[in-house]
Short mmCIF file of C-alpha atoms in Angstrom, two decimals:
data_model
loop_
_atom_site.label_atom_id
_atom_site.label_comp_id
_atom_site.label_asym_id
_atom_site.label_seq_id
_atom_site.Cartn_x
_atom_site.Cartn_y
_atom_site.Cartn_z
CA UNK T 263 0.00 0.00 0.00
CA UNK T 264 2.82 2.39 0.87
CA UNK T 265 4.53 1.63 -2.44
CA UNK T 266 1.37 2.48 -4.40
CA UNK T 267 0.90 5.67 -2.40
CA UNK T 268 4.48 6.74 -3.15
CA UNK T 269 4.06 5.93 -6.85
CA UNK T 270 0.82 7.91 -7.03
CA UNK T 271 2.48 10.84 -5.25
CA UNK T 272 5.44 10.68 -7.63
CA UNK T 273 3.06 10.54 -10.61
CA UNK T 274 1.21 13.64 -9.40
CA UNK T 275 4.46 15.55 -8.84
CA UNK T 276 5.64 14.55 -12.31
CA UNK T 277 2.48 15.53 -14.16
CA UNK T 278 1.89 18.89 -12.43
CA UNK T 279 4.51 20.79 -14.51
CA UNK T 280 3.00 19.39 -17.70
CA UNK T 281 -0.52 20.43 -16.65
CA UNK T 282 0.76 23.89 -15.71
CA UNK T 283 2.42 24.25 -19.12
CA UNK T 284 -0.75 23.06 -20.88
CA UNK T 285 -2.90 25.56 -18.98
CA UNK T 286 -0.38 28.36 -19.55
CA UNK T 287 -0.46 27.73 -23.30
CA UNK T 288 -4.08 28.96 -23.29
CA UNK T 289 -3.37 32.18 -21.33
CA UNK T 290 -2.47 35.63 -22.67
CA UNK T 291 0.97 36.90 -21.72
CA UNK T 292 -0.29 39.63 -19.38
CA UNK T 293 -2.16 37.07 -17.30
CA UNK T 294 0.98 34.95 -16.96
CA UNK T 295 3.30 37.75 -15.84
CA UNK T 296 0.96 40.10 -13.98
CA UNK T 297 -0.10 37.92 -11.05
CA UNK T 298 0.24 34.56 -9.37
CA UNK T 299 -0.24 31.72 -11.81
CA UNK T 300 -3.28 29.47 -11.56
CA UNK T 301 -4.00 26.33 -13.49
CA UNK T 302 -7.32 27.48 -14.97
CA UNK T 303 -6.97 30.49 -17.32
CA UNK T 304 -9.16 33.50 -16.58
CA UNK T 305 -9.14 34.46 -20.26
CA UNK T 306 -9.00 31.28 -22.34
CA UNK T 307 -7.44 31.94 -25.75
CA UNK T 308 -6.16 30.01 -28.76
CA UNK T 309 -4.18 32.99 -30.04
CA UNK T 310 -0.90 31.50 -28.80
CA UNK T 311 -1.34 28.42 -30.99
CA UNK T 312 -2.48 30.54 -33.93
CA UNK T 313 0.64 32.67 -33.59
CA UNK T 314 3.19 29.85 -33.47
CA UNK T 315 1.48 27.89 -36.26
CA UNK T 316 0.64 30.73 -38.66
CA UNK T 317 2.42 33.97 -37.73
CA UNK T 318 5.82 32.60 -36.76
CA UNK T 319 7.22 32.00 -40.27
CA UNK T 320 9.91 29.50 -39.25
CA UNK T 321 7.96 27.33 -36.79
CA UNK T 322 6.80 24.79 -39.38
CA UNK T 323 10.34 24.71 -40.80
CA UNK T 324 11.68 23.98 -37.31
CA UNK T 325 9.09 21.22 -36.96
CA UNK T 326 10.13 19.72 -40.30
CA UNK T 327 13.82 19.88 -39.33
CA UNK T 328 13.15 18.10 -36.04
CA UNK T 329 10.99 15.41 -37.64
CA UNK T 330 13.42 14.81 -40.49
CA UNK T 331 16.50 14.59 -38.27
CA UNK T 332 14.82 12.45 -35.59
CA UNK T 333 13.33 10.00 -38.11
CA UNK T 334 16.59 9.71 -40.06
CA UNK T 335 18.66 9.17 -36.91
CA UNK T 336 16.17 6.58 -35.62
CA UNK T 337 16.06 4.56 -38.87
CA UNK T 338 19.85 4.57 -39.28
CA UNK T 339 20.31 3.50 -35.67
CA UNK T 340 17.84 0.64 -36.09
CA UNK T 341 19.87 -0.62 -39.05
CA UNK T 342 23.45 -0.11 -37.87
CA UNK T 343 22.96 -0.91 -34.18
CA UNK T 344 21.15 -4.12 -35.06
CA UNK T 345 23.74 -5.17 -37.63
CA UNK T 346 26.63 -4.43 -35.25
CA UNK T 347 24.93 -6.18 -32.34
CA UNK T 348 24.17 -9.23 -34.48
CA UNK T 349 27.75 -9.40 -35.76
CA UNK T 350 29.15 -9.24 -32.23
CA UNK T 351 26.73 -11.89 -30.99
CA UNK T 352 26.83 -14.37 -33.87
CA UNK T 353 29.83 -13.89 -36.15
CA UNK T 354 33.31 -14.98 -35.13
CA UNK T 355 35.82 -12.61 -36.70
CA UNK T 356 39.25 -11.25 -35.87
CA UNK T 357 38.94 -8.53 -33.23
CA UNK T 358 35.43 -9.46 -32.12
CA UNK T 359 36.27 -9.16 -28.42
CA UNK T 360 38.34 -6.02 -29.03
CA UNK T 361 35.43 -4.18 -30.67
CA UNK T 362 33.05 -5.34 -27.97
CA UNK T 363 35.29 -4.03 -25.17
CA UNK T 364 35.85 -0.81 -27.13
CA UNK T 365 32.09 -0.30 -27.22
CA UNK T 366 31.99 -0.81 -23.44
CA UNK T 367 34.68 1.85 -23.06
CA UNK T 368 32.69 4.25 -25.25
CA UNK T 369 29.70 3.74 -22.94
CA UNK T 370 31.76 5.15 -20.07
CA UNK T 371 32.63 8.42 -21.88
CA UNK T 372 30.18 11.31 -21.33
CA UNK T 373 28.88 12.82 -24.56
CA UNK T 374 29.99 16.29 -23.48
CA UNK T 375 33.63 15.15 -23.62
CA UNK T 376 33.38 14.40 -27.34
CA UNK T 377 31.39 17.53 -28.21
CA UNK T 378 34.36 19.73 -29.24
CA UNK T 379 36.18 16.97 -31.23
CA UNK T 380 32.88 16.18 -32.97
CA UNK T 381 32.40 19.86 -33.82
CA UNK T 382 35.90 20.11 -35.29
CA UNK T 383 35.38 16.97 -37.41
CA UNK T 384 31.99 18.20 -38.64
CA UNK T 385 33.50 21.58 -39.48
CA UNK T 386 36.33 19.93 -41.42
CA UNK T 387 33.73 18.11 -43.55
CA UNK T 388 31.83 21.36 -44.15
CA UNK T 389 28.71 20.04 -42.47
CA UNK T 390 27.94 22.98 -40.18
CA UNK T 391 24.34 24.14 -40.74
CA UNK T 392 23.67 20.95 -42.71
CA UNK T 393 21.38 18.01 -41.96
CA UNK T 394 24.24 15.53 -42.26
CA UNK T 395 26.05 17.35 -39.45
CA UNK T 396 23.22 16.30 -37.12
CA UNK T 397 22.43 12.90 -38.64
CA UNK T 398 25.75 11.23 -39.48
CA UNK T 399 27.42 11.54 -36.02
CA UNK T 400 24.31 10.08 -34.41
CA UNK T 401 23.57 7.22 -36.81
CA UNK T 402 24.97 4.59 -34.41
CA UNK T 403 24.88 4.34 -30.64
CA UNK T 404 27.14 2.24 -28.43
CA UNK T 405 24.42 1.75 -25.82
CA UNK T 406 22.03 0.15 -28.27
CA UNK T 407 24.73 -1.86 -30.03
CA UNK T 408 25.38 -3.44 -26.63
CA UNK T 409 21.64 -3.88 -26.05
CA UNK T 410 21.12 -5.59 -29.40
CA UNK T 411 24.12 -7.85 -28.81
CA UNK T 412 22.58 -9.02 -25.54
CA UNK T 413 19.25 -9.58 -27.25
CA UNK T 414 20.77 -11.63 -30.08
CA UNK T 415 22.75 -13.77 -27.63
CA UNK T 416 19.41 -15.05 -26.34
CA UNK T 417 17.99 -15.49 -29.84
CA UNK T 418 17.38 -19.19 -30.74
CA UNK T 419 20.11 -20.46 -33.06
CA UNK T 420 17.77 -23.19 -34.26
CA UNK T 421 15.75 -20.65 -36.25
CA UNK T 422 18.86 -19.42 -38.04
CA UNK T 423 20.06 -22.96 -38.72
CA UNK T 424 16.68 -23.93 -40.16
CA UNK T 425 16.70 -20.85 -42.41
CA UNK T 426 20.24 -21.67 -43.53
CA UNK T 427 19.16 -25.20 -44.45
CA UNK T 428 16.37 -23.66 -46.55
CA UNK T 429 18.99 -21.78 -48.56
CA UNK T 430 19.11 -18.35 -46.92
CA UNK T 431 22.47 -16.68 -46.57
CA UNK T 432 23.63 -14.45 -43.73
CA UNK T 433 21.91 -11.26 -44.92
CA UNK T 434 18.72 -13.12 -45.78
CA UNK T 435 18.64 -14.71 -42.32
CA UNK T 436 19.23 -11.35 -40.69
CA UNK T 437 16.62 -9.34 -42.57
CA UNK T 438 13.95 -12.02 -43.10
CA UNK T 439 14.17 -14.08 -39.90
CA UNK T 440 16.05 -12.24 -37.17
CA UNK T 441 14.83 -8.65 -37.59
CA UNK T 442 11.09 -9.45 -37.72
CA UNK T 443 11.45 -11.41 -34.46
CA UNK T 444 13.44 -8.62 -32.81
CA UNK T 445 10.49 -6.21 -32.69
CA UNK T 446 10.58 -5.76 -28.87
CA UNK T 447 14.23 -4.69 -28.87
CA UNK T 448 13.73 -2.54 -31.97
CA UNK T 449 10.71 -0.84 -30.38
CA UNK T 450 12.74 0.04 -27.30
CA UNK T 451 15.38 1.52 -29.61
CA UNK T 452 12.80 3.57 -31.47
CA UNK T 453 11.44 5.12 -28.28
CA UNK T 454 14.77 6.00 -26.71
CA UNK T 455 16.58 7.11 -29.87
CA UNK T 456 13.70 9.14 -31.31
CA UNK T 457 13.10 10.94 -28.03
CA UNK T 458 16.81 11.52 -27.51
CA UNK T 459 17.18 13.07 -30.96
CA UNK T 460 13.87 14.93 -30.73
CA UNK T 461 14.77 16.57 -27.41
CA UNK T 462 18.45 17.18 -28.17
CA UNK T 463 19.40 20.80 -27.49
CA UNK T 464 23.17 20.90 -27.02
CA UNK T 465 24.39 19.40 -30.30
CA UNK T 466 22.12 21.46 -32.58
CA UNK T 467 23.03 24.54 -30.56
CA UNK T 468 26.72 23.96 -31.32
CA UNK T 469 26.36 22.89 -34.96
CA UNK T 470 23.59 25.22 -36.19
CA UNK T 471 23.74 28.98 -36.56
CA UNK T 472 21.36 29.50 -39.51
CA UNK T 473 17.92 30.16 -38.03
CA UNK T 474 16.14 28.33 -40.84
CA UNK T 475 18.05 25.15 -39.92
CA UNK T 476 17.09 25.23 -36.24
CA UNK T 477 15.36 22.24 -34.70
CA UNK T 478 12.42 22.90 -32.40
CA UNK T 479 14.34 22.92 -29.08
CA UNK T 480 16.62 25.65 -30.48
CA UNK T 481 13.74 27.47 -32.15
CA UNK T 482 11.72 27.60 -28.95
CA UNK T 483 14.64 29.28 -27.25
CA UNK T 484 14.30 32.20 -29.69
CA UNK T 485 11.04 33.20 -27.98
CA UNK T 486 13.13 34.14 -24.94
CA UNK T 487 14.51 37.67 -25.16
CA UNK T 488 16.92 39.69 -23.05
CA UNK T 489 14.16 41.80 -21.48
CA UNK T 490 11.01 39.74 -21.98
CA UNK T 491 10.21 36.08 -22.56
CA UNK T 492 7.01 35.20 -24.39
CA UNK T 493 5.99 32.34 -22.14
CA UNK T 494 2.58 32.07 -23.77
CA UNK T 495 4.20 31.27 -27.14
CA UNK T 496 6.84 29.06 -25.55
CA UNK T 497 4.22 26.94 -23.80
CA UNK T 498 2.00 26.67 -26.87
CA UNK T 499 4.96 25.63 -29.02
CA UNK T 500 6.08 23.20 -26.30
CA UNK T 501 2.70 21.46 -26.35
CA UNK T 502 2.93 21.04 -30.13
CA UNK T 503 6.52 19.85 -29.66
CA UNK T 504 5.36 17.16 -27.22
CA UNK T 505 2.82 15.50 -29.54
CA UNK T 506 5.17 13.47 -31.81
CA UNK T 507 7.02 12.00 -28.83
CA UNK T 508 3.71 10.99 -27.21
CA UNK T 509 2.54 9.38 -30.46
CA UNK T 510 5.78 7.43 -30.85
CA UNK T 511 5.62 6.18 -27.27
CA UNK T 512 1.91 5.26 -27.54
CA UNK T 513 2.46 3.31 -30.77
CA UNK T 514 5.47 1.31 -29.54
CA UNK T 515 4.42 1.01 -25.90
CA UNK T 516 3.20 -2.59 -26.20
CA UNK T 517 6.75 -3.68 -27.13
CA UNK T 518 8.50 -1.40 -24.67
CA UNK T 519 8.70 -3.63 -21.58
CA UNK T 520 9.65 -6.67 -23.65
CA UNK T 521 12.42 -4.72 -25.32
CA UNK T 522 13.84 -3.52 -22.04
CA UNK T 523 13.99 -7.03 -20.59
CA UNK T 524 15.36 -8.53 -23.83
CA UNK T 525 12.52 -10.99 -24.20
CA UNK T 526 10.01 -11.52 -26.95
CA UNK T 527 11.23 -14.69 -28.64
CA UNK T 528 9.31 -17.91 -28.20
#
């Protein structure tokens, strides 16, 4: 009973900021800054959403940039992380253990440490203010290579051997047998990688300077000025910004727990 009470309390504490932001997105700016904030708006308005969707000329471009980058990063990670994890789990090749331990070492390095070297490499390629500057460095992830390796270690070899006897080669086995049965692990990847790319603020801030190339987290920051911050527009844009992540999580939720626990094969 105590555990449930604590979980309910934690859930309430977690959802209150979201509810406050949702309510604030329907308030005019003067109501937000002139007095103590209440959840229910005194003057309910949709003008904030109309502004960010129609009068802010770059908002839809920022939305497109975020969607394009997040989807591209997610799809590339699904492919390369799965292929690398499968190779480490199933294929005996020279340096197999070395690459596996190297991946473990990479997991121990904070991303902030590699930020400046990554910037210098991207600059040398001429990829500043380009989509590839955001997509290529993030198209593989050591965490999920390790996760996929652990998943494939528990994958039944008998299925692969049966497919091999039916004439499938390595790539055919991987794409036609292994990948369709790896949906739980792939779904967990989709949720974490998409949300990580979607919410990323630091890397786009360093790589992008052209306002038309901003992703939504950077674009939202432009509503904050030196002397005044338009919290009504920020909250309205934030609610729009939240929708794709909620849809992704809702769609893949049924596979989420299975993917985390590396189960799902029968």
